[in-house]
Tab-separated table of C-alpha atoms in Angstrom:
chain	number	residue	atom	x	y	z
A	75	UNK	CA	75.207	28.848	186.752
A	76	UNK	CA	75.348	26.904	183.517
A	77	UNK	CA	73.285	27.866	180.549
A	78	UNK	CA	70.726	25.480	179.158
A	79	UNK	CA	68.961	25.630	182.500
A	80	UNK	CA	65.441	24.340	182.816
A	81	UNK	CA	65.417	22.734	179.409
A	82	UNK	CA	62.467	20.757	178.122
A	83	UNK	CA	62.844	17.783	175.833
A	84	UNK	CA	59.852	15.904	174.482
A	85	UNK	CA	56.689	17.135	172.935
A	86	UNK	CA	53.927	15.308	174.802
A	87	UNK	CA	53.063	17.527	177.768
A	88	UNK	CA	49.494	18.532	178.535
A	89	UNK	CA	50.254	22.127	177.585
A	90	UNK	CA	51.698	20.980	174.275
A	91	UNK	CA	48.690	18.828	173.472
A	92	UNK	CA	46.503	21.883	174.026
A	93	UNK	CA	48.620	23.962	171.683
A	94	UNK	CA	48.736	21.371	168.957
A	95	UNK	CA	45.017	20.931	169.254
A	96	UNK	CA	44.649	24.671	168.817
A	97	UNK	CA	45.982	24.435	165.286
A	98	UNK	CA	42.825	22.726	164.082
A	99	UNK	CA	40.124	24.206	166.297
A	100	UNK	CA	38.980	27.618	167.269
A	101	UNK	CA	40.105	29.364	170.414
A	102	UNK	CA	36.566	29.202	171.708
A	103	UNK	CA	36.505	25.428	171.396
A	104	UNK	CA	39.939	25.167	172.947
A	105	UNK	CA	38.914	27.214	175.961
A	106	UNK	CA	35.587	25.469	176.422
A	107	UNK	CA	36.508	21.898	175.690
A	108	UNK	CA	40.116	21.299	176.613
A	109	UNK	CA	41.258	23.570	179.399
A	110	UNK	CA	40.598	22.628	182.998
A	111	UNK	CA	39.574	24.690	185.990
A	112	UNK	CA	43.178	25.400	186.877
A	113	UNK	CA	43.763	26.950	183.457
A	114	UNK	CA	40.670	29.116	183.889
A	115	UNK	CA	42.052	30.394	187.165
A	116	UNK	CA	45.383	31.042	185.536
A	117	UNK	CA	44.056	32.917	182.536
A	118	UNK	CA	41.227	34.787	184.197
A	119	UNK	CA	37.919	35.741	182.659
A	120	UNK	CA	36.781	38.769	180.759
A	121	UNK	CA	38.564	41.994	181.465
A	122	UNK	CA	40.860	44.519	179.958
A	123	UNK	CA	44.569	45.107	179.886
A	124	UNK	CA	46.232	48.148	178.444
A	125	UNK	CA	46.243	47.690	174.651
A	126	UNK	CA	49.336	48.282	172.559
A	127	UNK	CA	49.533	51.715	171.086
A	128	UNK	CA	51.385	54.955	171.023
A	129	UNK	CA	54.780	55.652	169.580
A	130	UNK	CA	57.869	54.278	171.242
A	131	UNK	CA	59.665	57.055	173.130
A	132	UNK	CA	63.219	57.888	172.210
A	133	UNK	CA	64.720	56.640	175.465
A	134	UNK	CA	63.252	53.174	174.956
A	135	UNK	CA	60.865	53.451	177.906
A	136	UNK	CA	57.137	52.814	177.795
A	137	UNK	CA	54.868	55.828	177.293
A	138	UNK	CA	53.556	57.442	180.440
A	139	UNK	CA	49.927	56.760	179.466
A	140	UNK	CA	50.199	53.045	180.309
A	141	UNK	CA	50.096	51.885	176.707
A	142	UNK	CA	52.643	49.409	175.418
A	143	UNK	CA	55.369	50.710	173.124
A	144	UNK	CA	55.139	50.038	169.417
A	145	UNK	CA	57.518	47.332	168.126
A	146	UNK	CA	60.843	48.503	166.788
A	147	UNK	CA	60.365	45.882	164.076
A	148	UNK	CA	58.196	42.859	163.331
A	149	UNK	CA	59.172	39.911	161.130
A	150	UNK	CA	57.449	36.772	159.896
A	151	UNK	CA	59.496	33.696	160.768
A	152	UNK	CA	59.619	29.953	160.158
A	153	UNK	CA	59.110	29.373	163.885
A	154	UNK	CA	57.563	26.067	164.925
A	155	UNK	CA	57.368	26.285	168.695
A	156	UNK	CA	55.467	24.544	171.462
A	157	UNK	CA	55.749	27.117	174.213
A	158	UNK	CA	58.880	25.936	175.996
A	159	UNK	CA	61.122	28.685	177.320
A	160	UNK	CA	64.213	27.537	175.439
A	161	UNK	CA	62.728	27.808	171.958
A	162	UNK	CA	63.650	31.499	171.640
A	163	UNK	CA	67.138	32.857	172.414
A	164	UNK	CA	68.949	36.166	171.950
A	165	UNK	CA	72.738	35.942	171.769
A	166	UNK	CA	75.673	37.463	169.878
A	167	UNK	CA	73.543	40.177	168.312
A	168	UNK	CA	70.935	37.817	166.870
A	169	UNK	CA	67.597	36.390	167.953
A	170	UNK	CA	66.748	32.787	167.030
A	171	UNK	CA	63.455	30.909	167.226
A	172	UNK	CA	63.141	27.137	166.905
A	173	UNK	CA	61.856	26.221	163.452
A	174	UNK	CA	62.649	24.810	160.039
A	175	UNK	CA	64.644	26.326	158.550
A	176	UNK	CA	66.323	27.572	161.685
A	177	UNK	CA	66.814	31.315	161.155
A	178	UNK	CA	68.667	34.057	163.000
A	179	UNK	CA	67.591	37.710	162.803
A	180	UNK	CA	69.683	40.763	163.520
A	181	UNK	CA	68.563	42.026	166.915
A	182	UNK	CA	68.772	45.684	165.931
A	183	UNK	CA	67.198	45.610	162.465
A	184	UNK	CA	65.282	42.347	162.150
A	185	UNK	CA	67.125	41.439	158.967
A	186	UNK	CA	67.851	37.750	158.481
A	187	UNK	CA	71.503	36.977	159.235
A	188	UNK	CA	71.542	33.272	158.448
A	189	UNK	CA	69.256	30.334	157.777
A	190	UNK	CA	69.884	26.635	158.343
A	191	UNK	CA	67.614	24.056	156.650
A	192	UNK	CA	67.234	20.901	158.759
A	193	UNK	CA	69.271	22.628	161.450
A	194	UNK	CA	67.100	21.614	164.360
A	195	UNK	CA	64.039	19.606	165.223
A	196	UNK	CA	61.134	22.103	165.405
A	197	UNK	CA	60.260	22.779	169.005
A	198	UNK	CA	63.528	21.329	170.270
A	199	UNK	CA	65.516	23.303	172.840
A	200	UNK	CA	68.112	25.829	171.751
A	201	UNK	CA	70.920	25.157	174.239
A	202	UNK	CA	73.644	27.750	174.728
A	203	UNK	CA	76.974	26.924	176.325
A	204	UNK	CA	80.482	28.315	176.017
A	205	UNK	CA	79.617	30.417	172.964
A	206	UNK	CA	77.997	27.529	171.098
A	207	UNK	CA	74.393	26.761	170.160
A	208	UNK	CA	73.739	23.020	170.591
A	209	UNK	CA	70.933	21.340	168.648
A	210	UNK	CA	69.368	17.975	167.993
A	211	UNK	CA	69.883	17.458	164.283
A	212	UNK	CA	66.861	18.187	162.132
A	213	UNK	CA	68.109	15.543	159.694
A	214	UNK	CA	67.219	12.834	162.244
A	215	UNK	CA	70.577	11.205	161.547
A	216	UNK	CA	71.461	10.455	165.175
A	217	UNK	CA	73.773	13.424	165.580
A	218	UNK	CA	73.991	16.414	167.885
A	219	UNK	CA	75.525	19.570	166.420
A	220	UNK	CA	76.975	22.829	167.694
A	221	UNK	CA	76.899	26.142	165.804
A	222	UNK	CA	78.334	29.625	166.182
A	223	UNK	CA	75.200	31.666	167.011
A	224	UNK	CA	76.302	34.850	165.262
A	225	UNK	CA	77.099	33.198	161.932
A	226	UNK	CA	75.329	29.833	161.858
A	227	UNK	CA	78.602	28.057	161.050
A	228	UNK	CA	78.903	24.489	162.289
A	229	UNK	CA	81.528	24.213	165.024
A	230	UNK	CA	80.947	20.744	166.510
A	231	UNK	CA	79.135	17.484	165.783
A	232	UNK	CA	78.884	14.233	167.703
A	233	UNK	CA	77.077	10.904	167.575
A	234	UNK	CA	76.260	8.752	170.572
A	235	UNK	CA	76.355	5.491	168.609
A	236	UNK	CA	74.368	3.411	166.123
A	237	UNK	CA	72.699	1.472	168.911
A	238	UNK	CA	70.916	4.635	170.036
A	239	UNK	CA	68.198	6.672	168.347
A	240	UNK	CA	67.423	10.391	168.401
A	241	UNK	CA	69.906	11.722	170.961
A	242	UNK	CA	68.324	14.857	172.410
A	243	UNK	CA	70.372	17.480	174.227
A	244	UNK	CA	68.871	18.305	177.601
A	245	UNK	CA	71.566	20.451	179.239
A	246	UNK	CA	75.046	21.823	178.667
A	247	UNK	CA	77.899	23.183	180.752
A	248	UNK	CA	81.414	24.345	179.961
A	249	UNK	CA	82.728	20.823	179.342
A	250	UNK	CA	79.895	18.500	178.341
A	251	UNK	CA	76.631	18.231	176.451
A	252	UNK	CA	74.101	15.953	178.157
A	253	UNK	CA	71.738	13.923	175.977
A	254	UNK	CA	68.976	11.370	176.357
A	255	UNK	CA	68.422	8.768	173.633
A	256	UNK	CA	66.387	5.651	172.959
A	257	UNK	CA	68.193	2.314	173.212
A	258	UNK	CA	67.470	0.267	170.077
A	259	UNK	CA	66.488	-3.390	170.238
A	260	UNK	CA	67.407	-5.900	167.517
A	261	UNK	CA	63.998	-5.474	165.873
A	262	UNK	CA	64.326	-1.689	165.791
A	263	UNK	CA	61.970	-1.093	168.719
A	264	UNK	CA	62.911	0.677	171.930
A	265	UNK	CA	61.724	0.150	175.497
A	266	UNK	CA	64.492	1.857	177.457
A	267	UNK	CA	66.619	4.971	177.203
A	268	UNK	CA	70.066	6.181	178.147
A	269	UNK	CA	71.421	9.421	179.535
A	270	UNK	CA	74.927	10.318	178.402
A	271	UNK	CA	77.530	13.059	178.424
A	272	UNK	CA	79.381	14.121	175.262
A	273	UNK	CA	82.631	16.055	175.557
A	274	UNK	CA	81.944	19.494	174.088
A	275	UNK	CA	85.516	19.750	172.814
A	276	UNK	CA	86.014	16.388	171.135
A	277	UNK	CA	82.489	15.011	170.813
A	278	UNK	CA	83.562	11.768	172.473
A	279	UNK	CA	81.232	9.982	174.879
A	280	UNK	CA	82.360	10.753	178.439
A	281	UNK	CA	79.865	8.393	180.082
A	282	UNK	CA	76.454	6.817	179.570
A	283	UNK	CA	73.997	5.338	182.024
A	284	UNK	CA	70.850	3.379	181.285
A	285	UNK	CA	67.811	4.833	182.997
A	286	UNK	CA	65.275	2.704	184.842
A	287	UNK	CA	62.749	0.666	182.897
A	288	UNK	CA	59.532	2.644	182.524
A	289	UNK	CA	61.208	6.037	182.373
A	290	UNK	CA	60.644	8.116	179.266
A	291	UNK	CA	62.990	10.043	177.034
A	292	UNK	CA	60.306	12.691	176.564
A	293	UNK	CA	59.223	15.392	178.967
A	294	UNK	CA	62.649	16.002	180.488
A	295	UNK	CA	63.522	19.304	182.158
A	296	UNK	CA	67.220	19.501	183.006
A	297	UNK	CA	69.856	21.807	184.450
A	298	UNK	CA	73.520	21.662	185.424
A	299	UNK	CA	74.981	23.198	188.563
A	300	UNK	CA	78.626	22.482	189.297
A	301	UNK	CA	79.077	18.739	189.693
A	302	UNK	CA	75.351	18.020	189.567
A	303	UNK	CA	73.094	17.214	186.611
A	304	UNK	CA	69.446	17.550	187.612
A	305	UNK	CA	66.288	16.616	185.784
A	306	UNK	CA	62.572	16.000	186.253
A	307	UNK	CA	60.285	13.907	184.067
A	308	UNK	CA	56.659	12.944	183.472
A	309	UNK	CA	56.937	10.149	186.044
A	310	UNK	CA	57.227	12.759	188.824
A	311	UNK	CA	60.887	11.965	189.455
A	312	UNK	CA	63.463	14.499	190.565
A	313	UNK	CA	66.905	12.996	189.888
A	314	UNK	CA	70.444	14.226	190.474
A	315	UNK	CA	73.538	12.669	188.842
A	316	UNK	CA	77.252	13.313	189.116
A	317	UNK	CA	78.432	15.151	185.990
A	318	UNK	CA	81.843	13.455	186.080
A	319	UNK	CA	80.622	9.860	186.161
A	320	UNK	CA	76.895	9.858	185.448
A	321	UNK	CA	76.238	7.942	188.657
A	322	UNK	CA	72.987	8.741	190.394
A	323	UNK	CA	73.456	10.824	193.538
A	324	UNK	CA	69.829	10.688	194.614
A	325	UNK	CA	66.308	10.564	193.265
A	326	UNK	CA	62.919	11.089	194.803
A	327	UNK	CA	59.298	11.365	193.841
A	328	UNK	CA	57.750	14.795	193.634
A	329	UNK	CA	54.159	15.212	194.690
A	330	UNK	CA	53.112	17.271	191.689
A	331	UNK	CA	55.789	18.467	189.286
A	332	UNK	CA	54.824	21.363	187.055
A	333	UNK	CA	54.970	20.984	183.286
A	334	UNK	CA	57.457	23.834	183.096
A	335	UNK	CA	61.023	24.346	184.228
A	336	UNK	CA	62.522	24.463	187.710
A	337	UNK	CA	65.395	26.690	188.855
A	338	UNK	CA	68.712	26.133	190.589
A	339	UNK	CA	70.283	28.585	193.042
A	340	UNK	CA	73.697	27.847	194.526
A	341	UNK	CA	73.224	24.539	196.384
A	342	UNK	CA	69.427	24.362	195.982
A	343	UNK	CA	66.993	23.102	193.360
A	344	UNK	CA	63.616	24.845	193.550
A	345	UNK	CA	60.593	23.028	192.140
A	346	UNK	CA	56.939	24.172	191.947
A	347	UNK	CA	54.592	21.398	192.994
A	348	UNK	CA	51.024	22.540	192.818
A	349	UNK	CA	50.242	24.586	195.907
A	350	UNK	CA	53.818	24.344	197.213
A	351	UNK	CA	57.120	25.766	196.036
A	352	UNK	CA	59.887	23.605	197.499
A	353	UNK	CA	63.673	23.925	197.698
A	354	UNK	CA	65.842	20.807	198.047
A	355	UNK	CA	69.555	20.462	198.764
A	356	UNK	CA	71.522	19.388	195.716
A	357	UNK	CA	73.772	17.160	197.815
A	358	UNK	CA	71.141	14.854	199.317
A	359	UNK	CA	67.614	15.984	198.357
A	360	UNK	CA	66.639	17.158	201.824
A	361	UNK	CA	64.017	19.893	201.926
A	362	UNK	CA	65.420	23.298	202.898
A	363	UNK	CA	62.389	25.516	202.609
A	364	UNK	CA	58.825	25.490	201.355
A	365	UNK	CA	56.342	28.215	200.413
A	366	UNK	CA	52.623	27.603	200.135
A	367	UNK	CA	50.120	29.586	198.117
A	368	UNK	CA	46.354	29.778	198.635
A	369	UNK	CA	44.142	26.710	198.717
A	370	UNK	CA	43.050	25.493	195.268
A	371	UNK	CA	45.831	27.582	193.746
A	372	UNK	CA	48.904	26.301	191.909
A	373	UNK	CA	52.302	27.818	191.264
A	374	UNK	CA	53.362	28.233	187.655
A	375	UNK	CA	56.893	28.133	186.213
A	376	UNK	CA	59.639	30.010	188.104
A	377	UNK	CA	62.419	32.213	186.715
A	378	UNK	CA	65.600	33.150	188.566
A	379	UNK	CA	66.880	36.578	187.525
A	380	UNK	CA	69.624	38.512	189.291
A	381	UNK	CA	69.259	36.352	192.415
A	382	UNK	CA	65.520	36.902	192.727
A	383	UNK	CA	62.988	34.164	192.027
A	384	UNK	CA	59.886	35.372	190.194
A	385	UNK	CA	56.814	33.181	189.970
A	386	UNK	CA	53.078	33.615	189.427
A	387	UNK	CA	50.269	31.454	190.715
A	388	UNK	CA	46.931	30.527	189.204
A	389	UNK	CA	45.081	33.076	191.360
A	390	UNK	CA	46.951	35.751	189.355
A	391	UNK	CA	49.297	36.744	192.165
A	392	UNK	CA	52.891	37.535	191.228
A	393	UNK	CA	55.629	36.686	193.745
A	394	UNK	CA	59.229	37.798	194.220
A	395	UNK	CA	61.082	35.406	196.542
A	396	UNK	CA	64.581	35.145	198.010
A	397	UNK	CA	65.799	31.856	196.476
A	398	UNK	CA	68.135	30.993	199.320
A	399	UNK	CA	65.529	31.229	202.070
A	400	UNK	CA	62.067	31.248	200.478
A	401	UNK	CA	61.391	34.601	202.139
A	402	UNK	CA	58.828	36.692	200.287
A	403	UNK	CA	60.194	39.977	198.926
A	404	UNK	CA	56.842	41.169	197.595
A	405	UNK	CA	53.508	39.970	196.283
A	406	UNK	CA	51.482	41.772	193.647
A	407	UNK	CA	47.810	41.445	192.720
A	408	UNK	CA	48.169	43.742	189.720
A	409	UNK	CA	47.318	40.909	187.331
A	410	UNK	CA	44.156	40.103	189.222
A	411	UNK	CA	43.190	43.770	189.392
A	412	UNK	CA	43.569	44.084	185.595
A	413	UNK	CA	41.947	40.688	184.848
A	414	UNK	CA	45.158	39.891	182.999
A	415	UNK	CA	46.592	36.509	182.141
A	416	UNK	CA	49.306	34.849	184.231
A	417	UNK	CA	52.874	34.895	182.839
A	418	UNK	CA	54.909	31.678	182.717
A	419	UNK	CA	58.280	32.987	181.548
A	420	UNK	CA	60.218	36.063	182.676
A	421	UNK	CA	63.186	38.175	181.611
A	422	UNK	CA	64.473	41.333	183.264
A	423	UNK	CA	66.111	44.490	181.910
A	424	UNK	CA	67.015	47.217	184.368
A	425	UNK	CA	64.071	47.908	186.633
A	426	UNK	CA	61.495	46.199	184.411
A	427	UNK	CA	60.373	42.593	184.606
A	428	UNK	CA	58.833	41.194	181.417
A	429	UNK	CA	56.505	38.187	181.526
A	430	UNK	CA	55.229	36.067	178.627
A	431	UNK	CA	51.821	34.462	178.991
A	432	UNK	CA	50.361	31.228	177.728
A	433	UNK	CA	47.363	31.253	175.397
A	434	UNK	CA	46.522	34.593	173.904
A	435	UNK	CA	43.414	36.104	175.472
A	436	UNK	CA	44.172	38.906	177.959
A	437	UNK	CA	47.834	38.040	177.689
A	438	UNK	CA	50.920	38.775	175.660
A	439	UNK	CA	54.021	40.390	177.114
A	440	UNK	CA	53.439	42.080	180.479
A	441	UNK	CA	55.856	44.711	181.777
A	442	UNK	CA	56.099	44.974	185.566
A	443	UNK	CA	57.917	47.235	187.988
A	444	UNK	CA	60.578	44.828	189.260
A	445	UNK	CA	60.575	46.446	192.720
A	446	UNK	CA	56.841	46.199	193.368
A	447	UNK	CA	55.236	43.934	190.767
A	448	UNK	CA	53.065	46.766	189.519
A	449	UNK	CA	51.761	46.203	185.976
A	450	UNK	CA	53.024	48.923	183.648
A	451	UNK	CA	51.667	47.759	180.291
A	452	UNK	CA	50.806	44.733	178.167
A	453	UNK	CA	51.837	44.223	174.563
A	454	UNK	CA	49.616	42.053	172.381
A	455	UNK	CA	49.690	41.877	168.586
A	456	UNK	CA	45.941	41.097	168.520
A	457	UNK	CA	46.487	38.292	166.034
A	458	UNK	CA	44.509	35.752	168.041
A	459	UNK	CA	47.156	33.122	167.289
A	460	UNK	CA	46.736	30.082	169.565
A	461	UNK	CA	50.469	29.717	170.296
A	462	UNK	CA	51.931	30.759	173.607
A	463	UNK	CA	54.054	33.862	173.808
A	464	UNK	CA	57.804	33.523	174.271
A	465	UNK	CA	60.161	36.263	175.452
A	466	UNK	CA	63.933	36.783	175.327
A	467	UNK	CA	66.269	39.736	175.753
A	468	UNK	CA	69.776	40.835	174.867
A	469	UNK	CA	69.697	43.632	177.439
A	470	UNK	CA	68.974	46.232	174.764
A	471	UNK	CA	65.688	44.983	173.377
A	472	UNK	CA	62.958	42.560	174.389
A	473	UNK	CA	61.958	39.991	171.771
A	474	UNK	CA	58.426	38.626	171.747
A	475	UNK	CA	57.509	35.600	169.634
A	476	UNK	CA	53.874	34.806	168.979
A	477	UNK	CA	53.237	32.037	166.491
A	478	UNK	CA	55.300	33.028	163.476
A	479	UNK	CA	55.482	36.735	164.309
A	480	UNK	CA	58.643	37.997	165.986
A	481	UNK	CA	58.501	41.481	167.539
A	482	UNK	CA	61.341	43.582	168.928
A	483	UNK	CA	60.280	45.914	171.741
A	484	UNK	CA	62.359	48.674	173.337
A	485	UNK	CA	63.702	47.588	176.724
């Protein structure tokens, strides 16, 4: 499967508005005045989760007393994130968080390896493909750039054309970088947008297709699977295009698309839609399976890890599902039992599943038994920062970003 999967472009989602609002108001006001009943179900009420504490054991495992391990290191960063999963990446021995300047830290020591002023638009996706980190230029000069992750050296740059504004990468595969940009009118305004493919070797435009009037260039979640480019948007569209030509294969309305990413497994695209989790065939959009959660409960964002789909719902139930069939592998109520917050992003190392939660209270980084969903521990830096947690891993360590604090935890 191609990297850059489930990418978000655009900064105007409901979750993002909540986070930006949090910068100027207290958490109490945010919880009381802006979150809806669904968010209350997702976060839970008062309760207790195992606090961080205790020394990290030598073998990198969590202490037996249920307390989270101490960070291997903690660094202050220039991170400017909005809670999207692709704003924190670990690759080539470094960990990078979206921000200005864009900075990479050594995964083992936390020392800064390189820094890139105006390297990326804060909050923009960090797309990895074929050993290259692709970014929307932070100079707002209409270019898209590629960098070597380990060194920060520029390896590639392309421009869609002067008649387009702010090309934003949405997905990448081994041959092309896919962007969405505004189409400029003679007076400098824009009412339409284009989706295009840039050759990742030469930077030349492979194809470009104007999207329908009324569609937006913001709020795009995209993925590439073989010959298919898939994306959802704020207009509740699920669209599939041919990667070779850009021609639309099919599109259909979704009943209630989540504000987070979807996942792709083999010939299926799997999309959470409120109470239902649905899988559609990539070839024609026909429904292949559907899973329903409890009434008045909504699925959150899914993650596909080692051919298992992990997803939580707003009733604080954690699911492990076979992505090809929708068959339930296990369900866990450990979050509900601990009054803990629901995770919305997952990574996996060995037999441990790590989940990053949204807003801070009763959340942080949860560690679960990947075979049962049992909650092992929760790490929280107790800063009270209003930003969502983000998690990434290089297989050796788990990196947790909270606001401007980046923590490395033993995996």
